[in-house]
Coordinates of C-alpha atoms in Angstrom, one line a residue:
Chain A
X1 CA -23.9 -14.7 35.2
X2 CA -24.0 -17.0 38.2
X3 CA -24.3 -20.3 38.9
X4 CA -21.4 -21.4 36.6
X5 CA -19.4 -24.3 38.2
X6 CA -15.7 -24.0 38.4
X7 CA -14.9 -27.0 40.3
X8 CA -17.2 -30.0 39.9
X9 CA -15.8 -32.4 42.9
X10 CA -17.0 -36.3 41.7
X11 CA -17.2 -39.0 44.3
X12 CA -13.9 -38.2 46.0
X13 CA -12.1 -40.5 48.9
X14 CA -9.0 -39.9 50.2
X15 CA -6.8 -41.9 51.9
X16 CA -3.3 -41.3 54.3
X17 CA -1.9 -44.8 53.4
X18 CA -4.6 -46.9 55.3
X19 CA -6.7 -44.3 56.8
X20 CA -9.4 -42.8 54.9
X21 CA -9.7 -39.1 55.5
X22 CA -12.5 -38.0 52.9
X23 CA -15.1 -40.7 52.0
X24 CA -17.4 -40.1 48.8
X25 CA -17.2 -36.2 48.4
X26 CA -19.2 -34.7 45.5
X27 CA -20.0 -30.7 45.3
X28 CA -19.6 -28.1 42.8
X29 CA -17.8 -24.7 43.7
X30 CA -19.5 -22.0 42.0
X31 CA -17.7 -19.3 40.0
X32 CA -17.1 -15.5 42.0
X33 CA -19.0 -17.3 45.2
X34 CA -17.5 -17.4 48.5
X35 CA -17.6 -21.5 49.6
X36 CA -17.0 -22.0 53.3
X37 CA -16.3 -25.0 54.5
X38 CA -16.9 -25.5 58.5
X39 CA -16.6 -28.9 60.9
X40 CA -14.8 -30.1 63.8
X41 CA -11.2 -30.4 64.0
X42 CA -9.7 -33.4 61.6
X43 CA -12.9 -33.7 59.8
X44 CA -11.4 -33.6 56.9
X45 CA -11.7 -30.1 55.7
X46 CA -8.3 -29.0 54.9
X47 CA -7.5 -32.3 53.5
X48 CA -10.4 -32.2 51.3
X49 CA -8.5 -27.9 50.9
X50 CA -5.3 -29.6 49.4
X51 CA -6.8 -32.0 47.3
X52 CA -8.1 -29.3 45.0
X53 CA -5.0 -27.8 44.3
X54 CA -3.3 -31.4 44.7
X55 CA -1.3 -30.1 47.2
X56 CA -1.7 -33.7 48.7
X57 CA 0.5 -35.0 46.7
X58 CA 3.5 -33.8 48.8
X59 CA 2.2 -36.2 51.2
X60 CA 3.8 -39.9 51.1
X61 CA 0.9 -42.9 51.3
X62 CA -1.4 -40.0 49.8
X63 CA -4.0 -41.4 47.4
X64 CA -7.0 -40.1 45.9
X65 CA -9.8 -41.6 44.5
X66 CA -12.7 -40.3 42.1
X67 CA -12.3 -37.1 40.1
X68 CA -12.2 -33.6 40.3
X69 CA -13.1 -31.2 37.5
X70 CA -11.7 -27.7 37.1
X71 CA -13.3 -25.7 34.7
X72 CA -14.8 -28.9 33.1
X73 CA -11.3 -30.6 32.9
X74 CA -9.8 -33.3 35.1
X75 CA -7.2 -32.4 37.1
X76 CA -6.1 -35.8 38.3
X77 CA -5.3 -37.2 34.9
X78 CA -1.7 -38.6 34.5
X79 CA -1.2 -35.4 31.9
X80 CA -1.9 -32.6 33.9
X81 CA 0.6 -29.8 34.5
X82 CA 0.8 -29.5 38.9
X83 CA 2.9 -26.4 38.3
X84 CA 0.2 -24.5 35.7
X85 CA -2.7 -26.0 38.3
X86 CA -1.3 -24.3 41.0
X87 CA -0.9 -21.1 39.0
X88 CA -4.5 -21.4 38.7
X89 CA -6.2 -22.1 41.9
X90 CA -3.8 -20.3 44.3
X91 CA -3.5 -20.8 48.5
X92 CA -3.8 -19.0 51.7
X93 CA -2.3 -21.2 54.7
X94 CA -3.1 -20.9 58.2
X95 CA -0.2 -19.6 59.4
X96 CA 1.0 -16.6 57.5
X97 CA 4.0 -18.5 56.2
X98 CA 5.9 -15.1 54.0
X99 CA 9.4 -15.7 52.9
X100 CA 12.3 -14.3 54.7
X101 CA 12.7 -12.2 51.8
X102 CA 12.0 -8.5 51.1
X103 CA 7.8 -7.7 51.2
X104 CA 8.3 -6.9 46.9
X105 CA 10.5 -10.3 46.8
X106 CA 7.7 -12.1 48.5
X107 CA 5.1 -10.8 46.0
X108 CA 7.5 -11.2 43.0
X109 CA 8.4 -14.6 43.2
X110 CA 5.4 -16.4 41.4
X111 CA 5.4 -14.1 38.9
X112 CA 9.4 -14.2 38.5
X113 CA 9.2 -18.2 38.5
X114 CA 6.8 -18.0 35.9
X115 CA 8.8 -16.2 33.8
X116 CA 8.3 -12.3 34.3
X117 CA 11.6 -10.7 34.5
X118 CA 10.9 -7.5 32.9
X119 CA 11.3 -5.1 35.5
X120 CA 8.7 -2.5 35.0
X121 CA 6.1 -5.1 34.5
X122 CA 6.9 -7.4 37.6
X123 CA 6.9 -3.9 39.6
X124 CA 3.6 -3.5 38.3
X125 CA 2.6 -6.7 39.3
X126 CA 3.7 -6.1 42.9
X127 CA 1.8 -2.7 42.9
X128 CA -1.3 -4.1 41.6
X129 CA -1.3 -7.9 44.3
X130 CA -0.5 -5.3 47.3
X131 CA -3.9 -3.1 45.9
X132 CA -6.1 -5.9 45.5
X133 CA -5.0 -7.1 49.0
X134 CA -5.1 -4.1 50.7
X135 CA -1.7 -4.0 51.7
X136 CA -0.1 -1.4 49.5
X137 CA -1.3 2.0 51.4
X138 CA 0.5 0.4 54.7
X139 CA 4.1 -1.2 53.1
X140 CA 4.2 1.4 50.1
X141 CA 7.2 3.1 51.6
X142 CA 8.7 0.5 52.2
X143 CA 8.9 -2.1 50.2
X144 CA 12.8 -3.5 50.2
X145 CA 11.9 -4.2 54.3
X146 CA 12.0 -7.7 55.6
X147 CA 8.2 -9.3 55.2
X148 CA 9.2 -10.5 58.6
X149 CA 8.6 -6.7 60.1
X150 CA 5.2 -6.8 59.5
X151 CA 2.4 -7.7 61.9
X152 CA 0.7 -11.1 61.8
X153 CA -2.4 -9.6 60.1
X154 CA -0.1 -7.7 57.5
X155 CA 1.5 -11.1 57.0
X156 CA -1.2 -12.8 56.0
X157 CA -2.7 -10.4 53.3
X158 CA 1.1 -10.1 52.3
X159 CA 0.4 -13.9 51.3
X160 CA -2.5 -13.1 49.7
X161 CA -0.8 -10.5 47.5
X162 CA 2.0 -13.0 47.1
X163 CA -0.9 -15.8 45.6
X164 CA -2.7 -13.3 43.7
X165 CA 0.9 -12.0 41.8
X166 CA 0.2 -14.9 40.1
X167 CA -3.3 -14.5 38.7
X168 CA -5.4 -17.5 40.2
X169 CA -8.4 -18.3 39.0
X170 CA -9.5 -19.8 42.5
X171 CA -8.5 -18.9 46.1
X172 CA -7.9 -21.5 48.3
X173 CA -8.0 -20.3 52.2
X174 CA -6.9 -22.7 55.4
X175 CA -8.4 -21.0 58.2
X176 CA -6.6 -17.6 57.2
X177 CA -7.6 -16.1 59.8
X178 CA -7.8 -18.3 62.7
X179 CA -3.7 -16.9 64.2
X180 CA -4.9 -13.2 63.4
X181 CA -6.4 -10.9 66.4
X182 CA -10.0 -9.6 65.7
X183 CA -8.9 -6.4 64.3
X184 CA -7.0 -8.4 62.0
X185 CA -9.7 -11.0 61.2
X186 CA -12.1 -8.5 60.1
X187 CA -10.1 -6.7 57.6
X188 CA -9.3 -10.3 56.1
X189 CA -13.0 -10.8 56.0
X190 CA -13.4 -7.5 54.2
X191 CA -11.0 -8.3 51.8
X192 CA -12.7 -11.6 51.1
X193 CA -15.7 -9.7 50.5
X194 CA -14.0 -7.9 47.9
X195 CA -12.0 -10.2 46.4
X196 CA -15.0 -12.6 45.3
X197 CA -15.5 -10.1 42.3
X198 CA -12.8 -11.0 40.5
X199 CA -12.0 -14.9 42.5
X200 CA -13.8 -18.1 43.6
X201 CA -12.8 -18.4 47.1
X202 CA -13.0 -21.6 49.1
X203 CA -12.3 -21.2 52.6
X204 CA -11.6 -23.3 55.0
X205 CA -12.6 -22.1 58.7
X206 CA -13.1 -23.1 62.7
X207 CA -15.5 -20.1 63.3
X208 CA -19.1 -20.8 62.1
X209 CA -19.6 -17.3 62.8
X210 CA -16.9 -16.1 59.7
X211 CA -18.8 -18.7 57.6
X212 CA -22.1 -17.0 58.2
X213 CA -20.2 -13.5 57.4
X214 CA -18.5 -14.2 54.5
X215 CA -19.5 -17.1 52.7
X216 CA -22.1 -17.3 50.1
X217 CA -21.9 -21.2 50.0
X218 CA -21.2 -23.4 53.0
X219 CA -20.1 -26.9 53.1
X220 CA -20.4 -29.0 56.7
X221 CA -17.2 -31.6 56.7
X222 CA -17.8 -34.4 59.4
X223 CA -16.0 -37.5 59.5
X224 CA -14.7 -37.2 56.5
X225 CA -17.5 -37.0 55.1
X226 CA -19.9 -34.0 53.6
X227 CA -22.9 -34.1 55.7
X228 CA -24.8 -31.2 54.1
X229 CA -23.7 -28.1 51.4
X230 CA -26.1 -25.6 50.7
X231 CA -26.4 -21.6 50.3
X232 CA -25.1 -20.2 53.3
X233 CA -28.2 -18.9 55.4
X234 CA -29.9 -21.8 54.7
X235 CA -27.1 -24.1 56.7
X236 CA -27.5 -21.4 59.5
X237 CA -31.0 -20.7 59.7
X238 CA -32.9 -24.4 58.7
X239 CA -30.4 -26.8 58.2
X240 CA -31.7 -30.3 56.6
X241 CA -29.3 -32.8 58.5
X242 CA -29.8 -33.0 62.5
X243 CA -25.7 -33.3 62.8
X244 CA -25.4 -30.2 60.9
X245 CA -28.1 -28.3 63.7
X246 CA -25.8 -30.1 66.3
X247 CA -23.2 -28.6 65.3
X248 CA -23.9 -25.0 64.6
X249 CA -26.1 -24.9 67.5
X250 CA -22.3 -26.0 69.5
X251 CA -24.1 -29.1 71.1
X252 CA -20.4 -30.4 69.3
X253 CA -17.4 -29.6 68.2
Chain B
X1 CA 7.5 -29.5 104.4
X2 CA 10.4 -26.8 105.8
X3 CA 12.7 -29.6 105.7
X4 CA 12.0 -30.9 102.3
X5 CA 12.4 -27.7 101.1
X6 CA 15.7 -26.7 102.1
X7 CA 16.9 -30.3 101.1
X8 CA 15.6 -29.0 97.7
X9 CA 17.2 -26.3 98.1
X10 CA 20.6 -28.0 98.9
X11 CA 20.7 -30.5 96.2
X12 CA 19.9 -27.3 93.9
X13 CA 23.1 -25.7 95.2
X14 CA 25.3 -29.0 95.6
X15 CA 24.8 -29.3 91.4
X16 CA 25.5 -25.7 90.9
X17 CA 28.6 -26.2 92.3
X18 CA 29.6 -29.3 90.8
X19 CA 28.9 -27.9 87.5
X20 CA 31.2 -24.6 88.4
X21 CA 34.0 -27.2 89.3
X22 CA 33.9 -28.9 86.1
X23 CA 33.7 -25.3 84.0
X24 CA 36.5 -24.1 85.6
X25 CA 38.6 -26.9 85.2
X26 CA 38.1 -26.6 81.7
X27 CA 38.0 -22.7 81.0
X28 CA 42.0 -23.3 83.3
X29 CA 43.1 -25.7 81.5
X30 CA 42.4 -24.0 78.4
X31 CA 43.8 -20.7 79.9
X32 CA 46.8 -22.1 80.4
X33 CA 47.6 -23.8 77.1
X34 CA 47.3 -20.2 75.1
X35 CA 49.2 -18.7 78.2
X36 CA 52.0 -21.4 77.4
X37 CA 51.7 -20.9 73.6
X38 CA 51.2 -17.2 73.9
X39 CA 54.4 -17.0 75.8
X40 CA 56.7 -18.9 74.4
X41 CA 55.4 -18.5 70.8
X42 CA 56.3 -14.6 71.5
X43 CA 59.7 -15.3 71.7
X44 CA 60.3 -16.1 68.2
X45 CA 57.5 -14.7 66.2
X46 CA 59.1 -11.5 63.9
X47 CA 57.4 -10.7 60.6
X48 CA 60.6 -12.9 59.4
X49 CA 59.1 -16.1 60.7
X50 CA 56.4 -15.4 57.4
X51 CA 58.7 -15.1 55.0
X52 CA 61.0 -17.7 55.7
X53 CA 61.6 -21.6 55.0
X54 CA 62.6 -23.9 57.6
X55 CA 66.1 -24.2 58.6
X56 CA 68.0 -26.7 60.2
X57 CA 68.7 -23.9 63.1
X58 CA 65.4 -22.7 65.2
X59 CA 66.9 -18.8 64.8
X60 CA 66.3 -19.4 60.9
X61 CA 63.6 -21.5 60.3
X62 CA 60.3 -19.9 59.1
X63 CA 56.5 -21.0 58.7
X64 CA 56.6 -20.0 54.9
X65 CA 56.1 -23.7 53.3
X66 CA 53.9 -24.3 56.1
X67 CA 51.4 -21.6 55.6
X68 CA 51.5 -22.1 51.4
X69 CA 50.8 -25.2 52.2
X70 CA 47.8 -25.1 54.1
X71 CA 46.8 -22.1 52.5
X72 CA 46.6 -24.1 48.9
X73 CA 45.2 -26.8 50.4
X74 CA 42.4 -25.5 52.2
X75 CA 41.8 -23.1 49.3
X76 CA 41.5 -26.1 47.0
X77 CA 39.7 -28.2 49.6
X78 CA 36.4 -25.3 50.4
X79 CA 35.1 -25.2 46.8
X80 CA 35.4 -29.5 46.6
X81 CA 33.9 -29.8 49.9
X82 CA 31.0 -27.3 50.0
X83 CA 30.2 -28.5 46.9
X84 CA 29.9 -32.1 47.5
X85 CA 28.7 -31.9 51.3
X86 CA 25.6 -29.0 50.2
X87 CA 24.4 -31.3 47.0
X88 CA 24.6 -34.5 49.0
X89 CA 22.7 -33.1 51.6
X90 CA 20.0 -31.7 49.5
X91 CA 20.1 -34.9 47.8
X92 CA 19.3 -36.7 50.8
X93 CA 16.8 -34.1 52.3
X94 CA 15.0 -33.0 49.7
X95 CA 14.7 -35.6 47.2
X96 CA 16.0 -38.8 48.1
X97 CA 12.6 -41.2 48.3
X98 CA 12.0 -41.6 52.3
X99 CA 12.9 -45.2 52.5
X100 CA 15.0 -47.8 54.6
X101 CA 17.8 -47.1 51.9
X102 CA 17.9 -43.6 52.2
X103 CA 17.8 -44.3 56.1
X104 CA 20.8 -46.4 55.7
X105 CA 23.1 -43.6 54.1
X106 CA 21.9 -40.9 56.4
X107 CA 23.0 -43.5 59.7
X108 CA 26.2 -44.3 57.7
X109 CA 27.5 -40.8 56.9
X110 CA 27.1 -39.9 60.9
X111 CA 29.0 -42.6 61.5
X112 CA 31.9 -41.9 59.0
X113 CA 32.2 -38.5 61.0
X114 CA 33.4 -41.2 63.7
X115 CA 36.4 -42.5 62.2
X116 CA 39.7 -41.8 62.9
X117 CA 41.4 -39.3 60.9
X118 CA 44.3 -41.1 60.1
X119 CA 42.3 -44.0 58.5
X120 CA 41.2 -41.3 56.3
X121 CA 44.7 -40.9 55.4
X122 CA 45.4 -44.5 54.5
X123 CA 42.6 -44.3 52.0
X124 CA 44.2 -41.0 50.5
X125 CA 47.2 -42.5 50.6
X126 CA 45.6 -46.3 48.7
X127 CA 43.1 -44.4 46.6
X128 CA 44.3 -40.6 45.6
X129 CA 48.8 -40.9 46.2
X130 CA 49.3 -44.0 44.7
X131 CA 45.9 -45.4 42.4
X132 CA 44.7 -42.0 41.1
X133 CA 48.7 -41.4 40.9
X134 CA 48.4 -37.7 42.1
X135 CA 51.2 -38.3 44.0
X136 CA 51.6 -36.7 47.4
X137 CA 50.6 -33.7 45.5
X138 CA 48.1 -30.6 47.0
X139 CA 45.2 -32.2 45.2
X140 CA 45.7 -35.3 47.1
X141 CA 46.1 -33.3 50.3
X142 CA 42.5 -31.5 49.5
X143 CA 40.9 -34.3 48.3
X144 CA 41.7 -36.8 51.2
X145 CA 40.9 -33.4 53.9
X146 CA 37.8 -33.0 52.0
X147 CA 36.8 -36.8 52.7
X148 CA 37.6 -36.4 56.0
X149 CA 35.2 -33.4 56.6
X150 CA 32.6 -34.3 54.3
X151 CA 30.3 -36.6 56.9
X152 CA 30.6 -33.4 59.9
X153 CA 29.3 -30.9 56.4
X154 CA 26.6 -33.2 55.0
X155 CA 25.1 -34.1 58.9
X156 CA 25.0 -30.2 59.4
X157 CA 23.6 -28.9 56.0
X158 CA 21.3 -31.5 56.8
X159 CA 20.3 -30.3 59.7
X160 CA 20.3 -26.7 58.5
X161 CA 17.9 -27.6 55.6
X162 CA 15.5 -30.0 58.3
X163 CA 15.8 -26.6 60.0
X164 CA 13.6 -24.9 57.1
X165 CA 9.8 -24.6 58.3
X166 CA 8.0 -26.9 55.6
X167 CA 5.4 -24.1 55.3
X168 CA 7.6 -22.3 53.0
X169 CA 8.3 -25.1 50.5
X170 CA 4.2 -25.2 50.8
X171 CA 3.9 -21.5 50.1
X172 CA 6.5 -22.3 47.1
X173 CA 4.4 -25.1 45.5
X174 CA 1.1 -23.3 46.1
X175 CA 2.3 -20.5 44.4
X176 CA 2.8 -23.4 41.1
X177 CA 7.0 -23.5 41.6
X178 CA 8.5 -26.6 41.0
X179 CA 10.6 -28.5 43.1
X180 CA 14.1 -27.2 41.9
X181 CA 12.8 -23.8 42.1
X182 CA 11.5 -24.3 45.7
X183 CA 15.0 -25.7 47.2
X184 CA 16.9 -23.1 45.2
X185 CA 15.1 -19.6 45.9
X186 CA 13.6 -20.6 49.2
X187 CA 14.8 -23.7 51.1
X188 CA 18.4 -22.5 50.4
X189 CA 18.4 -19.0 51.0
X190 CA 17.0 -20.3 54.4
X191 CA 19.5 -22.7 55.8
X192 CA 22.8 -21.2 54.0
X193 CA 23.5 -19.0 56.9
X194 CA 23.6 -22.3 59.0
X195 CA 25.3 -24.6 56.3
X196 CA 28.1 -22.1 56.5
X197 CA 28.2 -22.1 59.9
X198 CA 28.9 -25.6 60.0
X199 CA 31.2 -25.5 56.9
X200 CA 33.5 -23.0 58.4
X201 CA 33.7 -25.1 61.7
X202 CA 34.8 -28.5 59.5
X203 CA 37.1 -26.3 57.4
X204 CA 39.3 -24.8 60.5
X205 CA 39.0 -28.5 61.9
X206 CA 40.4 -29.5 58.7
X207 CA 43.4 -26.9 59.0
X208 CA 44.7 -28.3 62.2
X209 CA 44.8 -32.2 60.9
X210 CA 48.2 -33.5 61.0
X211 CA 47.8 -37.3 60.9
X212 CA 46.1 -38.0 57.6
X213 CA 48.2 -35.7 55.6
X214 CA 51.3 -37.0 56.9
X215 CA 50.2 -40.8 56.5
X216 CA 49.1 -40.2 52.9
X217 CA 53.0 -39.0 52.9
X218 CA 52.8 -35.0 52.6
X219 CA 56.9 -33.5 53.1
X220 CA 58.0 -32.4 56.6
X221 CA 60.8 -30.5 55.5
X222 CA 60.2 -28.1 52.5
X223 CA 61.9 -25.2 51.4
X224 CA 59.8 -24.1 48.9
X225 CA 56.0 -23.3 48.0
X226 CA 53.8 -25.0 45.6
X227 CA 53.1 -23.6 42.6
X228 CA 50.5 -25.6 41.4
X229 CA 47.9 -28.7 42.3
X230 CA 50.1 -31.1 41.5
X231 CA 53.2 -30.1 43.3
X232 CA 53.8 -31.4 47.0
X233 CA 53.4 -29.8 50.2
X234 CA 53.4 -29.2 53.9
X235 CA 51.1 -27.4 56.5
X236 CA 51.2 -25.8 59.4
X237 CA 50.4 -28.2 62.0
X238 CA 53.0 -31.1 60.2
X239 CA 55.4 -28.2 60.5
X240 CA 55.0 -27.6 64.1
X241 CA 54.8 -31.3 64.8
X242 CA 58.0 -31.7 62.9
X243 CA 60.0 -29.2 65.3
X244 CA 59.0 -30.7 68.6
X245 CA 60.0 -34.0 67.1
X246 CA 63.6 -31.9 66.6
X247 CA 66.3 -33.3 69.3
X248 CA 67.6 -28.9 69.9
X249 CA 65.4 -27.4 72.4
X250 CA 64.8 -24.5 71.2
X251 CA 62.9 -25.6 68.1
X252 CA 59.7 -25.7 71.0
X253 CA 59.9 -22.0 70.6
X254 CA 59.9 -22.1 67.1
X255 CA 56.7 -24.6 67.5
X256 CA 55.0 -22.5 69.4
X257 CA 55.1 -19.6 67.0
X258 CA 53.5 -22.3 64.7
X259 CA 51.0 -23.0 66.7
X260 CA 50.0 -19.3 67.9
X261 CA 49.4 -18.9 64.1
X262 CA 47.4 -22.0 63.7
X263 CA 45.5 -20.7 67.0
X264 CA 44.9 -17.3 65.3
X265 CA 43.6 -19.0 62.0
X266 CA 41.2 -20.9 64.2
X267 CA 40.1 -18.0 66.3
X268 CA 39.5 -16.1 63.0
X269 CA 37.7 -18.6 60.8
X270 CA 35.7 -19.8 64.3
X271 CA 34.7 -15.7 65.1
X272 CA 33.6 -15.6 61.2
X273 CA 31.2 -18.7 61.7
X274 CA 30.1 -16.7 64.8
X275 CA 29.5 -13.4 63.1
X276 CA 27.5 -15.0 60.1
X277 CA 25.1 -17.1 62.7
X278 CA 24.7 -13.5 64.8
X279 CA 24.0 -11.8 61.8
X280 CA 21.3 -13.7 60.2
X281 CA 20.0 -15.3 63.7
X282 CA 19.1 -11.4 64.0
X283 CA 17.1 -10.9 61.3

């Protein structure tokens, strides 16, 4: 069925001790959709990224204000579990950032910190993230290699594996693709495209032209603020806000 | 514009050989302090030397206390130290709250790495000989070498774990591990090739002090070996210290047989540190 909200996003500011970075945010992500969101560098985008998987709170002076809902439950209440959150709505960072570990070591350490030691199962586990991120065919042979062999691109869906080991529910993406070649950026995009079956995928980008590709949703962040969020080819093709035409049409940023 | 140029091009070659002066001055200076140990510590050195105590005649007297001594007291000293100096500096990097207090410590322990050594070895002497009442035992040895080296190992396992690219404790957390889990399996892992780096350098700085551990009162002339922590000691470096103090000159050979094996030691533990940095620095 589609439709279904997974993350409802109520009224949200944010604030880096006294500067306000996100002012009065409210969408709703929708389940197994691709949600793009585009704008100029430091609209606010990424911040707005790492507030759903309160990844802000890393930050000193960060504060956040208003609510978001993941699958109809608060997840800025003084109760909620950060670890089992993130186990749940996973990230993909800019930079491929893999560990300077071994590529299955990379893969296996969510699962392994979560408490799979059982061999045959976390090998299993390893098998399966490297399939779904269409890594495995290329690193099969060798998985007990450095993860710091492998090309940028191979990097980067290695990270991928490594956040789907654990099972998310949601994919969180921070401009995955923007330090990957073309070659690179495409099969990324592809695997996007495949991965919405069985994810909701928010992604963070710079190129307007990978939001029109792979996004079903698109959200335009300017400011700080969310100027307009709408299905994808209607942002394109007839946006509502004049900023938003600016922008796509590049008069801007 | 011709003449500006070669001016340029003059001062470019005045500094270069300025800086060769000052090189060679100290690559010849150095040259010829191992040439002078090398030779005269030759003299002396037979596998005998090893194996036997001092004497109150140079063709008798032997490094054996000495290297016992600094072997149980630098054994003791590693695990107290790496210890101590790796938890306080994960303390203060990874979870002490980023304030003016926090601040205050990390400016304090550079500045203890300042101090002389031997005030180190009044407070063994105040704190571990005589009010702990270890005597001038091995454990007080460790302990007060330990103190001494513990600001140069916090400030570089410090540094090492600064060193660690934040994006992998943000690829720990995202993934839903906690903060323990993300300084133990990925932030360490990291920086340990560095930490030990800068461990083994304080350790074989450690094995050539002399003045703390002979002001917190550590023997000079010992004719046996410790058996345990509690029994007392000399090193290697007192020893050698101890025969050029000796009024018969050739007790300066016997020194410098003492201090071609403190060289070796020192060129050994300083090539390890090199080898681990080359290894991983590779990868």
């Amino acid at each position: 069925m589609s439709n279904q909200k997974v993350l409802e996003i109520k009224n949200v500011d944010f604030f880096y001790d006294d500067f306000q970075a996100l002012e009065n945010i409210t969408m709703d992500v929708e389940k197994n959709k691709v949600t793009a969101l585009i704008g100029p560098s430091g609209c606010g985008k990424s911040t707005f990224l790492r507030t759903i998987n309160r990844m802000n709170d890393l930050i000193e002076g960060a504060r956040l204000e208003g609510d978001i809902l993941f699958d109809g439950e608060s997840i800025y209440q003084e109760n909620v579990d950060v670890v089992n959150l993130r186990k749940r709505i996973g990230m993909v960072f800019q930079q491929p950032n893999p560990f300077p570990k071994s590529i299955f070591e990379n893969v296996a350490y969510g699962p392994k910190i979560h408490g799979v030691t059982d061999k045959a199962e976390l090998e299993e586990i390893v098998v399966e993230s490297l399939k779904g991120a269409a890594l495995y065919d290329e690193v099969k042979d060798r998985l007990d290699t450095s993860a710091l062999s492998l090309s940028g691109g191979q990097q980067q869906r290695l990270c991928i594996a490594r956040a789907l080991a654990v099972k998310p529910e949601v994919l969180l993406m921070d401009e995955p693709a923007s330090a990957l070649d073309p070659v690179a950026t495409a099969k990324i995009e592809d695997l996007i495209e495949e991965l919405k079956d069985n994810y909701s995928i928010v992604i963070v980008t710079h190129s307007m032209q990978q939001a029109a590709r792979v996004s079903d949703l698109t959200g335009f962040f300017l400011m700080g603020e969310l100027v307009e969020y709408d299905k994808t080819n209607k942002i394109f093709e007839n946006p509502a806000d004049q900023r938003t035409e600016d922008y796509i049409t590049g008069r801007f940023g | 514009m011709a003449d500006l140029k070669k001016k340029r091009m003059l001062t470019d070659k005045i500094f270069k050989v300025i800086f060769l002066i000052f090189i060679s001055l100290g690559l010849v200076v150095l040259a010829a302090l191992i040439y002078d140990i090398v030779s005269k510590g030759m003299v002396m050195l037979d596998w005998e030397f090893f194996t036997r105590f001092d004497s109150r005649f140079p063709e008798k007297a032997g490094i054996k206390a000495g290297l016992f001594g600094t072997i149980y007291v630098i054994g003791l000293m590693i695990p107290i130290t790496f210890f101590v100096g790796t938890a306080t500096a994960i303390y203060l990097e990874e979870y002490a709250p980023k304030n003016k207090l926090t601040d205050l410590i990390k400016l304090n322990i550079a500045n203890l790495a300042g101090i002389p050594s031997i005030i180190y070895g009044m407070l063994g002497l105040g704190v571990f000989v005589r009010y702990l009442n270890m005597g001038r035992s091995v454990l007080a040895g460790a302990l007060t070498l330990s103190l001494l080296v513990l600001p140069v190992v916090i400030v570089s396992a410090q540094e090492a774990l600064k060193s660690v690219p934040d994006s992998l404790r943000n690829a720990s957390y995202a993934l839903g591990a906690n903060h323990w889990h993300t300084v133990y399996k990925v932030v360490l892992p990291s920086a340990l090739p560095s930490i030990l780096t800068g461990f083994i350098l304080a350790i074989s700085r450690a094995i050539g002090e002399t003045a703390p551990l002979i002001m917190m009162g550590a023997l000079t002339f010992v004719m046996f070996t410790p058996q345990g922590i509690m029994d007392s000691f000399t090193v290697i470096p007192i020893q050698i210290f101890n025969w050029t103090s000796l009024p018969k000159v050739e007790f300066e050979l016997v020194a410098a047989s003492g201090s071609l094996l403190l060289l070796i030691l020192l060129f050994i533990l300083n090539g390890l540190a090199t080898f681990i940095r080359y290894k991983y620095s590779r990868k």
